[in-house]
GROMACS .gro file of N, CA and C in nm:
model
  315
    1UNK      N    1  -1.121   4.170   1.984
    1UNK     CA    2  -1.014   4.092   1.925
    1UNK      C    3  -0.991   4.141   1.783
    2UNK      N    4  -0.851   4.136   1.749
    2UNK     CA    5  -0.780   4.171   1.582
    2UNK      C    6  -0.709   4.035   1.552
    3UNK      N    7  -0.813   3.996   1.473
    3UNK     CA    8  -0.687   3.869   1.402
    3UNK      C    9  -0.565   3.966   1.336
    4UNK      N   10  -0.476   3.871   1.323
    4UNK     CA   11  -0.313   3.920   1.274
    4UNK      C   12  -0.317   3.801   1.123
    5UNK      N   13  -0.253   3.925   1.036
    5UNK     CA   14  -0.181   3.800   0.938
    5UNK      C   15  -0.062   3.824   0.900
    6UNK      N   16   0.019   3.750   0.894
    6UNK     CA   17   0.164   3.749   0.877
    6UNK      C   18   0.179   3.749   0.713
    7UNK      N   19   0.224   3.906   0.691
    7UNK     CA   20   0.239   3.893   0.532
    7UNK      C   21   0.378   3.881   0.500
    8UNK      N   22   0.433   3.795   0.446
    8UNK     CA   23   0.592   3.747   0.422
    8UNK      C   24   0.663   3.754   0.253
    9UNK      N   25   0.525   3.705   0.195
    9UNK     CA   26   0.629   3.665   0.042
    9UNK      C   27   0.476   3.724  -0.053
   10UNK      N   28   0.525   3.685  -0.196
   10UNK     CA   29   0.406   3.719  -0.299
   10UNK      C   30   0.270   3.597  -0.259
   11UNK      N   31   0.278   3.505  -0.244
   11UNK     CA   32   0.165   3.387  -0.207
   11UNK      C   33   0.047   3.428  -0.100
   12UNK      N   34   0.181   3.522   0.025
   12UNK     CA   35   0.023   3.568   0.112
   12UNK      C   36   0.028   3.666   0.097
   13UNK      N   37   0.066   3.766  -0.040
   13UNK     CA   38   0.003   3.880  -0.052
   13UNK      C   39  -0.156   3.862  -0.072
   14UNK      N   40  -0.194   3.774  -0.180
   14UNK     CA   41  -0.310   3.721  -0.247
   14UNK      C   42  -0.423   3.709  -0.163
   15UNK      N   43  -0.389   3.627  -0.040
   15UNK     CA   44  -0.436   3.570   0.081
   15UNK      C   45  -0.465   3.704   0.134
   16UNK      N   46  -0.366   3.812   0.175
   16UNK     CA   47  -0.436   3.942   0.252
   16UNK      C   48  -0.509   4.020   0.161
   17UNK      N   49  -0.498   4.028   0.018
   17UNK     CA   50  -0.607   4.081  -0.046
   17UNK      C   51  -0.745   3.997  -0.020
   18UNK      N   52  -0.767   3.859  -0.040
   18UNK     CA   53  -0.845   3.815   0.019
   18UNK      C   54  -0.929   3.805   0.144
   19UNK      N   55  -0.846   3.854   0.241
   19UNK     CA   56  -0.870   3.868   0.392
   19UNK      C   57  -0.930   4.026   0.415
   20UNK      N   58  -0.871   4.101   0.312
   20UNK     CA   59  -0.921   4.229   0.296
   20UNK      C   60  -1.060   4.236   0.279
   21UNK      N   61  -1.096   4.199   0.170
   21UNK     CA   62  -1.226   4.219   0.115
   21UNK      C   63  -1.332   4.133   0.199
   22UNK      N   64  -1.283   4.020   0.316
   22UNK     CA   65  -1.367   3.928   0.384
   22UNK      C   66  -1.378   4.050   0.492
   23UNK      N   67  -1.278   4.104   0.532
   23UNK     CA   68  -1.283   4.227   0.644
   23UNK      C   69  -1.390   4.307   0.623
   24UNK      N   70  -1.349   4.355   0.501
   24UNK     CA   71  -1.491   4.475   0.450
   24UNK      C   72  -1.621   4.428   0.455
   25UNK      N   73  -1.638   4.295   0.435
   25UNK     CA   74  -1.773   4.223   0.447
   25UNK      C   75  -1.820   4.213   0.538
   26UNK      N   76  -1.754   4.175   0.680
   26UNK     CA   77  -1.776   4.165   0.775
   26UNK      C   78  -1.773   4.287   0.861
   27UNK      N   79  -1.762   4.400   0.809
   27UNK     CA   80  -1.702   4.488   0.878
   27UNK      C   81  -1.624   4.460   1.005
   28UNK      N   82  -1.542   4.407   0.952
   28UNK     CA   83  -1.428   4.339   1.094
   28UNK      C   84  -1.284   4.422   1.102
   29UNK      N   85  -1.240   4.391   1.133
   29UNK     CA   86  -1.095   4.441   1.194
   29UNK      C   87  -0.974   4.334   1.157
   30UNK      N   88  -0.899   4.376   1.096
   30UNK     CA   89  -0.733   4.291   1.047
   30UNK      C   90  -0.635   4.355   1.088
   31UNK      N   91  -0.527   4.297   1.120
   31UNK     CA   92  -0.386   4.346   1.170
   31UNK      C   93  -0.317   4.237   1.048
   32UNK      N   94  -0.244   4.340   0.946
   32UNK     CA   95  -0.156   4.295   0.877
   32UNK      C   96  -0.030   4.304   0.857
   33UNK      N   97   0.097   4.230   0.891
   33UNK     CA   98   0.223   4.248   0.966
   33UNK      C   99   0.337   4.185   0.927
   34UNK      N  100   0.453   4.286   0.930
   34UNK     CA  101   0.571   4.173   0.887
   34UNK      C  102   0.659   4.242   0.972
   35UNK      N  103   0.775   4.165   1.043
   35UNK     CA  104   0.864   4.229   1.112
   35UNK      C  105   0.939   4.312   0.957
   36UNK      N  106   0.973   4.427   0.984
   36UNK     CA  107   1.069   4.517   0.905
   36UNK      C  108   1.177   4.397   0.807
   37UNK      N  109   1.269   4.359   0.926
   37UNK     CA  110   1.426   4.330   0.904
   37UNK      C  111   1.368   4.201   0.800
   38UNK      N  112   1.224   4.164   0.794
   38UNK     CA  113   1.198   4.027   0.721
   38UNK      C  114   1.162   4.023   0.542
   39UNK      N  115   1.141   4.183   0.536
   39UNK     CA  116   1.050   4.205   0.435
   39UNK      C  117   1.181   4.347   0.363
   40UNK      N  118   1.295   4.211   0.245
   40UNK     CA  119   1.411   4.274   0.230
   40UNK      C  120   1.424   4.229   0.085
   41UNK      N  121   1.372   4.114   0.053
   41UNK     CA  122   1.402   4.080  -0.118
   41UNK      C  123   1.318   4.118  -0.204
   42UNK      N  124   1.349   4.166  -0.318
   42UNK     CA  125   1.231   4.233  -0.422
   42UNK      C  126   1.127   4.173  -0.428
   43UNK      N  127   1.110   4.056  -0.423
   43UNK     CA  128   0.942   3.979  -0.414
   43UNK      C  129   0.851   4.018  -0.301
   44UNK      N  130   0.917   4.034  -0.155
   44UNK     CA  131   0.865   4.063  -0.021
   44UNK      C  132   0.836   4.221  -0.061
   45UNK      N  133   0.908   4.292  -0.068
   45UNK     CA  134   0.873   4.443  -0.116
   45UNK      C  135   0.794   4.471  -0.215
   46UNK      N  136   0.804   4.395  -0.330
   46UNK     CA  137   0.664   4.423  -0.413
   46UNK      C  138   0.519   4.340  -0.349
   47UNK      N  139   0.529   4.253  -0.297
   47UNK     CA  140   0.382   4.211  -0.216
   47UNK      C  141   0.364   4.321  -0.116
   48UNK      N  142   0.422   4.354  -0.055
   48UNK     CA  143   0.351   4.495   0.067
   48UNK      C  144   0.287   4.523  -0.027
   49UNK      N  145   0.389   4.592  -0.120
   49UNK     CA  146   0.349   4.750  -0.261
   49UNK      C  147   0.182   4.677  -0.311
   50UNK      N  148   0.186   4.533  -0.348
   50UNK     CA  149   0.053   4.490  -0.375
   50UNK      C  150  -0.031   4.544  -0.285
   51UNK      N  151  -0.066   4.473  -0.181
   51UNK     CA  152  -0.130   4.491  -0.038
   51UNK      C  153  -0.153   4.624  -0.005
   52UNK      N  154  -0.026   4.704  -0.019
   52UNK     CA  155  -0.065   4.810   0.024
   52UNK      C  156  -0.178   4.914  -0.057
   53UNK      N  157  -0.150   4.899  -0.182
   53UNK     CA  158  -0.152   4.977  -0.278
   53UNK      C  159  -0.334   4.948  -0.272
   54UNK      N  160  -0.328   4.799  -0.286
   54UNK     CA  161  -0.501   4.779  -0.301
   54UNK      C  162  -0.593   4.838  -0.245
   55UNK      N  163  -0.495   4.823  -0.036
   55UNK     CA  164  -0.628   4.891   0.078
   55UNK      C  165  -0.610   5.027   0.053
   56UNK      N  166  -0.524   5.077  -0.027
   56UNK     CA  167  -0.529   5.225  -0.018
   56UNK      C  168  -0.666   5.270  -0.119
   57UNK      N  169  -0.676   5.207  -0.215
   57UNK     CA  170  -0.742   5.172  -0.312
   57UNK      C  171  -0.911   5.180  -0.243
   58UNK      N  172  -0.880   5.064  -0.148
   58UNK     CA  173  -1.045   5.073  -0.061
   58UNK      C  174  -1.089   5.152   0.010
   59UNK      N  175  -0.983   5.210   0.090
   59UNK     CA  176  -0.953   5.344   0.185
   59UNK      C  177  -1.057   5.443   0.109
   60UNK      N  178  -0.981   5.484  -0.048
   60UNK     CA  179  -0.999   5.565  -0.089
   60UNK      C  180  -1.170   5.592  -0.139
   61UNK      N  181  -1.201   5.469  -0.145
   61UNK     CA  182  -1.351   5.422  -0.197
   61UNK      C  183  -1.461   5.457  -0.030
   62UNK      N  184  -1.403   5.475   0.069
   62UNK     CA  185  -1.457   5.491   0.204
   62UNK      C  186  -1.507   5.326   0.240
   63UNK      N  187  -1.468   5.189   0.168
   63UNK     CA  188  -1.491   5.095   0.179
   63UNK      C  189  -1.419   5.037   0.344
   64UNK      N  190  -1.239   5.109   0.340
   64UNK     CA  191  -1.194   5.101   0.462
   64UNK      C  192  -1.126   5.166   0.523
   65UNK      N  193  -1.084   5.140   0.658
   65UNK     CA  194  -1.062   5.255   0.771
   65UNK      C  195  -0.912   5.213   0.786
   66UNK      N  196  -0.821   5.288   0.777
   66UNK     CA  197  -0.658   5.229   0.795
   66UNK      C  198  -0.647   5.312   0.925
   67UNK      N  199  -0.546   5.223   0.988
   67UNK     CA  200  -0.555   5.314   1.132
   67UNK      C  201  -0.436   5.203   1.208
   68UNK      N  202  -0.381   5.284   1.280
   68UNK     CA  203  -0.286   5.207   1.389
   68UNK      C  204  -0.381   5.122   1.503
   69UNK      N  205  -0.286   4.995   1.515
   69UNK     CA  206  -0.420   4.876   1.653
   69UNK      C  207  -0.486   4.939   1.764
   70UNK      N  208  -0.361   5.060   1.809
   70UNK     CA  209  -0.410   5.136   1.903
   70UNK      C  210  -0.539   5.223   1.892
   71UNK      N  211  -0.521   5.258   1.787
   71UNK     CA  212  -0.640   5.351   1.740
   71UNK      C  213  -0.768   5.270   1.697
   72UNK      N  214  -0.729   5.157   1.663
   72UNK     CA  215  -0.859   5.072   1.609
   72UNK      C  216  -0.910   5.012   1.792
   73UNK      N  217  -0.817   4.991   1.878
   73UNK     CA  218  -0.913   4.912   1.998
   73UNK      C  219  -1.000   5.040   2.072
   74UNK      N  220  -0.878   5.200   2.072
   74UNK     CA  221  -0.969   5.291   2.111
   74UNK      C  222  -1.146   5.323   2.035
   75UNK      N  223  -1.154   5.285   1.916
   75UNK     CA  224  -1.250   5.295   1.881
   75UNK      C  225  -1.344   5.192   1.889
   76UNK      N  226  -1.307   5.062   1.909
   76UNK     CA  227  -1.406   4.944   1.954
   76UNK      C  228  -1.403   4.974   2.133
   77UNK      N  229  -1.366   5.029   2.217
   77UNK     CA  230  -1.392   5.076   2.351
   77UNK      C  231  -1.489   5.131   2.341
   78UNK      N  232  -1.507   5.277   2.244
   78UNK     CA  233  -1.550   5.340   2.239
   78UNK      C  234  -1.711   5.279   2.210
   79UNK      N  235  -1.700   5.223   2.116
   79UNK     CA  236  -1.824   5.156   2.085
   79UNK      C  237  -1.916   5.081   2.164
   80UNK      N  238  -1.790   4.977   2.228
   80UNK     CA  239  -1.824   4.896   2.382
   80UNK      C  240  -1.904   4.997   2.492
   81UNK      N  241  -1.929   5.082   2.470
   81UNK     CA  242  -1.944   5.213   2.589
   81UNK      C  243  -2.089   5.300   2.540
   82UNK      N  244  -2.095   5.293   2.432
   82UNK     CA  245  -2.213   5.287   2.372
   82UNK      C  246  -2.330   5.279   2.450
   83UNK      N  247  -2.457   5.342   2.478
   83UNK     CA  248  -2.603   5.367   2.514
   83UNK      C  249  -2.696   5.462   2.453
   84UNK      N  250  -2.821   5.345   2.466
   84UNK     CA  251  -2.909   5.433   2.373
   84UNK      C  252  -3.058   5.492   2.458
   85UNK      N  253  -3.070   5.657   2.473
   85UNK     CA  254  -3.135   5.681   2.586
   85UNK      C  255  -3.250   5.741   2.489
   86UNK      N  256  -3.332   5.723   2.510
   86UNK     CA  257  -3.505   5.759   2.505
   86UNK      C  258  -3.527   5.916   2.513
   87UNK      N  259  -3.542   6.023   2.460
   87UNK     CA  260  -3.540   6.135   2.526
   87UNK      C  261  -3.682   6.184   2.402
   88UNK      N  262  -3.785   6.083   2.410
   88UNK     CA  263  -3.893   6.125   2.323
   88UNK      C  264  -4.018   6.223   2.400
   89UNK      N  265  -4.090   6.326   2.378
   89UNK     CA  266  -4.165   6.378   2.413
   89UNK      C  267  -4.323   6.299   2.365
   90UNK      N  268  -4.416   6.365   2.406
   90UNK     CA  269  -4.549   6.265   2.345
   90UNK      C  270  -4.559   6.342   2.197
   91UNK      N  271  -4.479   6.409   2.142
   91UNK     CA  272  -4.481   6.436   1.993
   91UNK      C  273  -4.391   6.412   1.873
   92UNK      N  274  -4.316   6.358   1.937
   92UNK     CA  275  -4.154   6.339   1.864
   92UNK      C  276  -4.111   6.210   1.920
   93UNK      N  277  -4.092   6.112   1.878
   93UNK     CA  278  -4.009   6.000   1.926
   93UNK      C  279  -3.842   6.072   1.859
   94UNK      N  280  -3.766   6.056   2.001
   94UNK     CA  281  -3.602   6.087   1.965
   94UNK      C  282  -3.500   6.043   2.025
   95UNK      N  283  -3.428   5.962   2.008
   95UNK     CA  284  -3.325   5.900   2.109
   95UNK      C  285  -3.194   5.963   2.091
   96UNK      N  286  -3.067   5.960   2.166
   96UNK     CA  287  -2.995   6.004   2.189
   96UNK      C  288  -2.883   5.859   2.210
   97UNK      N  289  -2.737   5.869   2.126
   97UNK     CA  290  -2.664   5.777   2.174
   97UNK      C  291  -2.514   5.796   2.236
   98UNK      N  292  -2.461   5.776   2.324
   98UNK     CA  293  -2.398   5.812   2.453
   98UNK      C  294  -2.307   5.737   2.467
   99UNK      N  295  -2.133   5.817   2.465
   99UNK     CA  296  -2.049   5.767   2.525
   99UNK      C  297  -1.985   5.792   2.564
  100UNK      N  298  -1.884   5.812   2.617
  100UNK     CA  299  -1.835   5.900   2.732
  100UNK      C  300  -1.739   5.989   2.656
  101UNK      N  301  -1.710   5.995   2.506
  101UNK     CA  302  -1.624   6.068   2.415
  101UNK      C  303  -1.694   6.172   2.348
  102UNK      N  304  -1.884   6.102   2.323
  102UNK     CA  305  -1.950   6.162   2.226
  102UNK      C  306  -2.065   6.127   2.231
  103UNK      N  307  -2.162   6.255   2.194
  103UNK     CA  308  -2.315   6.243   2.217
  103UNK      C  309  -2.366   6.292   2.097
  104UNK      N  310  -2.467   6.212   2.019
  104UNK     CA  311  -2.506   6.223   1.873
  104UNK      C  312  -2.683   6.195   1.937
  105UNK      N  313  -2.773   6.319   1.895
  105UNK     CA  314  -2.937   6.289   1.847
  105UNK      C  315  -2.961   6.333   1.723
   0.00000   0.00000   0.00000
């Protein structure tokens, strides 16, 4: 699941900066959204420019991951798919983790 927040005016810009930094904490996932045709008067356009400007800000810090929903559920699949296999000898403990995209020991 991606919670959604409906960013509209300067009031819930504040609120998605807030929701931002609860995201990063949680390492969670946000969908932040305005239909186009809604986001037309200089106040609505400078709150994106807020919003935007900040996560770019965190992006840039490697704090967060910007990415289209599509691309964010392919990567929680991915994760969902996830196994962790044992491949230790009696001298080396070493595991191996497995998914059907990618194999990391």
């Amino acid at each position: 699941a991606c919670p959604d927040f409906y960013l509209h005016s300067q009031e819930t810009a504040a609120q998605a900066i807030e929701l931002i930094d609860r995201t990063i904490a949680v390492s969670g996932t946000i969908d932040i959204w305005a239909h186009t045709e809604e986001v037309k008067t200089p106040q609505q356009i400078a709150a994106w420019g807020q919003v935007v400007s900040y996560a770019a800000q965190q992006r840039d810090t490697g704090a967060l991951w910007i990415a289209p929903l599509a691309e964010i559920a392919d990567w929680q699949a991915a994760i969902a798919e996830c196994r962790i296999e044992n491949v230790s000898d009696k001298r080396l403990s070493q595991f191996s983790i497995l998914n059907s995209q990618f194999r990391s020991t």
